[in-house]
Coordinates of C-alpha atoms in Angstrom, one line a residue:
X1 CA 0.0 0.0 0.0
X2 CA 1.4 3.5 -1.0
X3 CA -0.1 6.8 0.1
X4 CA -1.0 9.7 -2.4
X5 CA 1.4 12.8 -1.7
X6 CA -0.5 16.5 -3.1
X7 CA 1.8 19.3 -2.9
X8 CA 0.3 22.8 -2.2
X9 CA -0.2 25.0 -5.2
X10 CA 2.7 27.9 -5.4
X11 CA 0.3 30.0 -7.2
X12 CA -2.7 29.6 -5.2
X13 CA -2.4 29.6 -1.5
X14 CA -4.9 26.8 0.1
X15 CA -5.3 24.9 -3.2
X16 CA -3.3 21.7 -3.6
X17 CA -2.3 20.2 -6.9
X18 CA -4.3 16.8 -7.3
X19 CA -4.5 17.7 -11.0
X20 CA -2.1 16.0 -13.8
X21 CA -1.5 18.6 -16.4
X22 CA -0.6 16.4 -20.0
X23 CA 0.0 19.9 -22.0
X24 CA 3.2 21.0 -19.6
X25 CA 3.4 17.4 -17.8
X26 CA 3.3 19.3 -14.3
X27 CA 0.9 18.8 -11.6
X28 CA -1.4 21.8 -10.3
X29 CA -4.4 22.6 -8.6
X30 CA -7.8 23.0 -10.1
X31 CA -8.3 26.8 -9.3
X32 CA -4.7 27.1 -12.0
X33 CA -7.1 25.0 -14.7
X34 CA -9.9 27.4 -14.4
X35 CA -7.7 31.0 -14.4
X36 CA -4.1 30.0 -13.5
X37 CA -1.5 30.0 -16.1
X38 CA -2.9 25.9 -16.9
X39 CA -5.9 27.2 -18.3
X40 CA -7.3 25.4 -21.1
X41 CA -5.0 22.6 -20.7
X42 CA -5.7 19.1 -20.8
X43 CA -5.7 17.7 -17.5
X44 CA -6.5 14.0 -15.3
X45 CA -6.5 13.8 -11.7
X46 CA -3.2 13.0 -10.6
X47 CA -4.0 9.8 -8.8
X48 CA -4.8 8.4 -12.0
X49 CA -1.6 10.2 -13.7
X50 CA 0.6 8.2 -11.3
X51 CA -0.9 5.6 -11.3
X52 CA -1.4 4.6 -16.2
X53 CA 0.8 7.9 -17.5
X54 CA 4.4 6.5 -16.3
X55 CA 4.3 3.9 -19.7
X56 CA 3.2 6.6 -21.8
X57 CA 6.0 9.3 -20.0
X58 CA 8.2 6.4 -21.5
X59 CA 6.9 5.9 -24.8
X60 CA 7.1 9.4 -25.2
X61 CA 10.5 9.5 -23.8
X62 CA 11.6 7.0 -26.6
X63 CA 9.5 9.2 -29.5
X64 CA 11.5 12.0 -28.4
X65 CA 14.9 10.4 -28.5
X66 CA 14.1 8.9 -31.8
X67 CA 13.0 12.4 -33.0
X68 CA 16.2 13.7 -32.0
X69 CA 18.2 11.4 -33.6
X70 CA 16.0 11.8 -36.9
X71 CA 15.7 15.5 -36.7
X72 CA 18.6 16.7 -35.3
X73 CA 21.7 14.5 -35.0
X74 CA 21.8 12.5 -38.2
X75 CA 20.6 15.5 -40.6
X76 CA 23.3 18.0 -39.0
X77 CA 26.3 15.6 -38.9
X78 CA 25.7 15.2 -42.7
X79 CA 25.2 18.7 -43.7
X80 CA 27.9 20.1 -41.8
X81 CA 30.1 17.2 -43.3
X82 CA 29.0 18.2 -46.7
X83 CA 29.2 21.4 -46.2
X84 CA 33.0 21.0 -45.0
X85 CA 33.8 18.9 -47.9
X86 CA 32.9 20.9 -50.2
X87 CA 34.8 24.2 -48.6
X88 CA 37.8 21.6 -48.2
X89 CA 37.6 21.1 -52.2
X90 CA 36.9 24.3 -53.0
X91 CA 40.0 25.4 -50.7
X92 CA 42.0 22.9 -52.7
X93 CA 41.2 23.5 -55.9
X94 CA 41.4 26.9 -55.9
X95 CA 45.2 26.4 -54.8
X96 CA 45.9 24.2 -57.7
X97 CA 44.2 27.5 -60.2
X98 CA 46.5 29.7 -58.0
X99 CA 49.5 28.1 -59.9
X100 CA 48.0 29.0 -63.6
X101 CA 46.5 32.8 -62.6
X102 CA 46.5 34.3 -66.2
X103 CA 44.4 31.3 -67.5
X104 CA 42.3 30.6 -64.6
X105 CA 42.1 34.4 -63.3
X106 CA 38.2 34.8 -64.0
X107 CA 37.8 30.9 -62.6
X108 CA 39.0 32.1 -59.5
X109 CA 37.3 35.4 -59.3
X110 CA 34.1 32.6 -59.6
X111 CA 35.6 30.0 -57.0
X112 CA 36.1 32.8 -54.6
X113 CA 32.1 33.8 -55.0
X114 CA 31.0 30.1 -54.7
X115 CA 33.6 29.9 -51.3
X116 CA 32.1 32.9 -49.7
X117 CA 28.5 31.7 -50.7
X118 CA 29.4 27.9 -48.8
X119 CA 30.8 30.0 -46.0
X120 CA 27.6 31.8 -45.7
X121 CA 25.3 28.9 -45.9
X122 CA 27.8 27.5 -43.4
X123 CA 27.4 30.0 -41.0
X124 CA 23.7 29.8 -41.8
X125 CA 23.6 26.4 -41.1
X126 CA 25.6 26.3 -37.5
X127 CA 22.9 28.9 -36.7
X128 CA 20.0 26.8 -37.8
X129 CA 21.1 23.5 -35.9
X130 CA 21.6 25.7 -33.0
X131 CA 18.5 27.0 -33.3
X132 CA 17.0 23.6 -33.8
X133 CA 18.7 22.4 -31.1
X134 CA 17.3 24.4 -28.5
X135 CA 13.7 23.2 -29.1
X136 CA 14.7 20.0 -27.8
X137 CA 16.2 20.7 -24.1
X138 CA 12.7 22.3 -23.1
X139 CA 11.2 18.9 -24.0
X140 CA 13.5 16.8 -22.1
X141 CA 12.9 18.9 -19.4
X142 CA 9.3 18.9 -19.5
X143 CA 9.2 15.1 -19.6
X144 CA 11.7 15.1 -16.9
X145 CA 9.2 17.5 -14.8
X146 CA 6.6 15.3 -15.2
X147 CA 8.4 12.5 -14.5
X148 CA 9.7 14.0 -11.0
X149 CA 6.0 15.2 -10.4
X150 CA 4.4 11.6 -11.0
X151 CA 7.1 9.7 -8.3
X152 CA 6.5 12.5 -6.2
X153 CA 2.8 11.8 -6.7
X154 CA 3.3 7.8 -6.1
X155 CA 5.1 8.1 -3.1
X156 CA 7.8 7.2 -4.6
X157 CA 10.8 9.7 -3.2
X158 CA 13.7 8.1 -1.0
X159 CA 13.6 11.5 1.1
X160 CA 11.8 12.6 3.8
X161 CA 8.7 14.8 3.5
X162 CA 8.6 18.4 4.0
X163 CA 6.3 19.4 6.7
X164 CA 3.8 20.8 4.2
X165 CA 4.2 17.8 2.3
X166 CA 2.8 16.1 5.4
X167 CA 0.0 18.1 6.1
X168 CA -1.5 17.3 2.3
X169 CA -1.2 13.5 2.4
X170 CA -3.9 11.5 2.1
X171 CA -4.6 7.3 1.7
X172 CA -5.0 5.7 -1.3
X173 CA -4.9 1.9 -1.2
X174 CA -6.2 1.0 -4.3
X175 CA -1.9 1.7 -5.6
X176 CA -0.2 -2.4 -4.8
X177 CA 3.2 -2.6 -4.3
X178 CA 4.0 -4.7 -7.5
X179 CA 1.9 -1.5 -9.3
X180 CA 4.2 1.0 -7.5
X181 CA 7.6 -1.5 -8.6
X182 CA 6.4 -1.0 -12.1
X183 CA 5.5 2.3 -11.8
X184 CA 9.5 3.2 -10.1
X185 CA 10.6 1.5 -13.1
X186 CA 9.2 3.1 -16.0
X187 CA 9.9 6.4 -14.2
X188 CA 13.8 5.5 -13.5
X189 CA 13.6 4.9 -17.3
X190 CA 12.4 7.9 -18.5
X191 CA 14.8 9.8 -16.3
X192 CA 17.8 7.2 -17.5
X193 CA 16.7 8.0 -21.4
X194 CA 16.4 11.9 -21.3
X195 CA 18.9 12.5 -18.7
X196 CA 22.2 11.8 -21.0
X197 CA 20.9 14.1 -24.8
X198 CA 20.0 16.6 -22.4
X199 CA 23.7 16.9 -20.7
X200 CA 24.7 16.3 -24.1
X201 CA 22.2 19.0 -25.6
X202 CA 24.0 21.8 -22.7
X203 CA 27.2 20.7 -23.7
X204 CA 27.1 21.5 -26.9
X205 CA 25.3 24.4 -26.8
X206 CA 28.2 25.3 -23.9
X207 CA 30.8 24.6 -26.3
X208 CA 29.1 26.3 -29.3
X209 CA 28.9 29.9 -27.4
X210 CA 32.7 29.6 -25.6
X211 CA 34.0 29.2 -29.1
X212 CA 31.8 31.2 -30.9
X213 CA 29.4 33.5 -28.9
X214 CA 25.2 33.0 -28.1
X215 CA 24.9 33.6 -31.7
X216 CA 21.5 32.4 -31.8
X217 CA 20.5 34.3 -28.6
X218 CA 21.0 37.7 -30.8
X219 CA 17.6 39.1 -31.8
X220 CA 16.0 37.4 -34.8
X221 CA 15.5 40.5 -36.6
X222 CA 18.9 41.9 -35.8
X223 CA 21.2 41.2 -39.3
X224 CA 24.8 39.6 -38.4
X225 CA 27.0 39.2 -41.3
X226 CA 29.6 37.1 -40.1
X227 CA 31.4 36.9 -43.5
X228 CA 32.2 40.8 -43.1
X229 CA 33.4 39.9 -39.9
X230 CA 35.6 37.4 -40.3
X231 CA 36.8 38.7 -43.8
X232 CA 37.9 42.5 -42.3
X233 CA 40.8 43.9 -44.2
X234 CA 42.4 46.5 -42.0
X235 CA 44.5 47.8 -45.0
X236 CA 41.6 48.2 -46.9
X237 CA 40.8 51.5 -44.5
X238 CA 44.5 52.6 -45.0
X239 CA 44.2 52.1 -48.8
X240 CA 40.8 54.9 -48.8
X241 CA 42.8 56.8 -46.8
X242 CA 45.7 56.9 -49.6
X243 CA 48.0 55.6 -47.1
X244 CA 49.5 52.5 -49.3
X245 CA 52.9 52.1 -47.4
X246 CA 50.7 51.3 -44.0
X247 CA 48.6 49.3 -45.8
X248 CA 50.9 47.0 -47.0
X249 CA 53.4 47.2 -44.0
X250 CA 50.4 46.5 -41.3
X251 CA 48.3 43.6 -42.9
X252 CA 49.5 41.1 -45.5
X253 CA 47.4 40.7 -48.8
X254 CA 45.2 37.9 -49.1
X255 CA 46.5 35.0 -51.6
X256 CA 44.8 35.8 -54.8
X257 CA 45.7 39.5 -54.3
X258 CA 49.6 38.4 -53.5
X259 CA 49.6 36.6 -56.5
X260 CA 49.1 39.5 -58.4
X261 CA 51.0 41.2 -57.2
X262 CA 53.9 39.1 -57.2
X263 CA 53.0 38.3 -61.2
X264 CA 53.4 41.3 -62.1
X265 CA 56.4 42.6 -60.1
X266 CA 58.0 39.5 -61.5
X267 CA 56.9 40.5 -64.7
X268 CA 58.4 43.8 -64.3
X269 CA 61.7 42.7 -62.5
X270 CA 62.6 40.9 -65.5
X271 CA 61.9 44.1 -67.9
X272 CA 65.5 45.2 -69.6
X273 CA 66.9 47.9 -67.6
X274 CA 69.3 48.7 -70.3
X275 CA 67.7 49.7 -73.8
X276 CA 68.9 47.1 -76.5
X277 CA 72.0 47.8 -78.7
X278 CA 75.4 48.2 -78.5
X279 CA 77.2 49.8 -75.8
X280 CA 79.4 51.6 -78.5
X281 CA 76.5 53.2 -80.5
X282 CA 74.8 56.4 -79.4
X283 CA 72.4 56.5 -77.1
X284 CA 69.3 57.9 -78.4
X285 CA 66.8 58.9 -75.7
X286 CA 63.6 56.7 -75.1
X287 CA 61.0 59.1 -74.7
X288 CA 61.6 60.7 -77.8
X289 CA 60.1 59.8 -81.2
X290 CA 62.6 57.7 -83.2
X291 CA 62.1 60.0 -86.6
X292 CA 62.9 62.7 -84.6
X293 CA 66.4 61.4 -83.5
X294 CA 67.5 60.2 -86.8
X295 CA 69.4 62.9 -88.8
X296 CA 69.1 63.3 -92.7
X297 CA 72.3 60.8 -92.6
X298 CA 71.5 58.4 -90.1
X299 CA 72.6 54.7 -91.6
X300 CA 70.8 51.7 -91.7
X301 CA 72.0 50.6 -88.4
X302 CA 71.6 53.9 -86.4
X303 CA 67.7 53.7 -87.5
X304 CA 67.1 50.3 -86.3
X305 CA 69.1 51.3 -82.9
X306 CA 66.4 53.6 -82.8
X307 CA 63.4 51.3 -83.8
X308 CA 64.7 49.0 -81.1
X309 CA 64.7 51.9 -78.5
X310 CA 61.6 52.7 -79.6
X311 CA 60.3 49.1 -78.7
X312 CA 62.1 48.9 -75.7
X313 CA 60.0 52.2 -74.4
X314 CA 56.6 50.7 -75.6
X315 CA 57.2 47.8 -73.8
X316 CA 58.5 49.4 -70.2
X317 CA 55.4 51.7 -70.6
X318 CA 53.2 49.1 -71.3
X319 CA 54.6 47.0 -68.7
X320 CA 54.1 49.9 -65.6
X321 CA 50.9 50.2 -67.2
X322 CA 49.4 47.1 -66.5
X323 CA 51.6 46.6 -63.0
X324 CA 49.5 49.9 -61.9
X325 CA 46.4 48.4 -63.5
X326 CA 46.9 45.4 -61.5
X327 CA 47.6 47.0 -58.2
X328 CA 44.9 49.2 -58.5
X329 CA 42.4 46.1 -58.9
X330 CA 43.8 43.9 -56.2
X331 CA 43.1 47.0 -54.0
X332 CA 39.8 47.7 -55.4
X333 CA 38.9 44.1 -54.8
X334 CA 40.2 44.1 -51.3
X335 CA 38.2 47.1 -50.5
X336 CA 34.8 45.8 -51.9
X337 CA 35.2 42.5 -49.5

């Protein structure tokens, strides 16, 4: 024989909770069904709660578990994996276009798009499983509420009873003690099955805001752009400012922008420094026009000396040209990220 234990109701003073509410899985008192905060909920007296919901507190229990598996754990691993394989081969085989910039220069200007849009969705997608996951802890605990309110209810607590616990007791023989081992049982199981995903559940959620911050605590409506964030070019400020030497001295360019750079530097380290000809011939000046240095008797030789200076100019403008062309864009494009 077990005894029926009704707690007094917090909200209502005098009132005791003899009622089994199934919408929050929570006992309470009838004057909280009628205009307490349980109104309109579905309710059973709680000596019948203790005595047939335990089995169905479990079967829930296992419906919930199953959900999160379904809903939650297997779905995340495997976007989060693809996701991360296919920044991995993005990653890689946008180094392998690195080596072959001037073919592959407006690939890359596309891989780079497609990388920041995976990053995105990345970022998108830690926010919605994080989201996701929080539906699931208030679940576990409900069920683990309900569970700690129906062994309360069965008599079922290994501690002693508050004095106001005492005053609220009443008999109830109609509970067996074979009913009340089944009853412990089901209820240790539900506990057993929810305690574990929801220390797992507070874990990770733990984890996810030491390493990167309650992002999904931040209002809904609020925009982030964590791309800008973690894509902030300090030298970019420097380079509106006009202040190139800073620029490049405080922050290093990104890859593709280093590779232009380099390219064409190359390019231009390997320019002539002396104009073409012989040492022994006269040196005709490069920024003047070739017909203009040749006299009325210039030889045959003398005017191709000149042609070739004339080439040699051409090709040192055209050559600064396009270095400041290049600079210019790899700025531009750092700015615009």
């Amino acid at each position: 024989m077990t005894a029926e234990h009704f707690s007094p109701c917090p909200v209502f003073p005098g009132e005791v909770e003899d009622f089994y509410c199934t919408d929050c899985h929570t006992a309470c008192s009838a004057l909280s069904l009628l205009v307490g905060p349980h109104t309109g909920h579905s309710r059973v007296p709680l000596s019948l709660a203790a005595r047939y919901f335990p089995s169905s507190l479990r079967r829930d229990a296992h419906t919930l578990l199953q959900r999160l598996r379904d809903e939650y754990e297997r779905p995340r691993t495997e976007h989060l994996s693809a996701l991360r394989e296919a920044m991995e081969h993005v990653r890689r085989h946008k180094s392998r276009k690195l080596k072959e910039f001037q073919d592959i220069q407006c690939e890359l200007m596309s891989l780079d798009r497609e990388l920041d849009t995976l990053e995105k969705r990345h970022v998108s997608a830690i926010c919605h499983w994080s989201r996701q996951r929080n539906l699931f802890p208030d679940e576990v605990r409900k069920l683990l509420r309900g569970a700690d309110a129906l062994t309360k209810a069965a008599g079922l607590n290994a501690g002693p009873l508050s004095p106001s616990d005492r005053e609220v007791v009443k008999a109830n023989d109609a509970l067996q003690f074979s009913a009340r081992q089944v009853i412990e049982k089901e209820l240790e199981e539900v506990k057993h099955l929810l305690r574990n995903p929801l220390e797992l559940l507070d874990a990770e959620k733990d984890e996810a805001m030491l390493h990167g911050g309650p992002v999904e605590d931040k209002p809904r409506n609020t925009p982030v752009d964590h791309i800008e964030q973690a894509m902030h070019f300090p030298f970019a400020d420097g380079a509106r400012r006009g202040d190139a030497k800073g620029c490049v001295d405080s922050t290093p360019l990104a890859s593709d922008t280093q590779a232009v750079v380099h390219k064409l530097l190359a390019t231009r380290s390997h320019c002539p420094v002396d104009p073409p000809g012989n040492s022994d011939q006269t040196i005709v000046n490069p920024d003047a026009d070739p017909d203009d240095t040749l006299s009325p008797g210039c030889s045959v030789a003398g005017w191709r000396s000149a042609e070739e200076h004339r080439r040699w100019r051409d090709d040192v403008r055209r050559r600064e040209r396009l270095l400041h062309e290049g600079i210019e864009h790899c700025l531009l494009g750092c700015m615009s990220r």
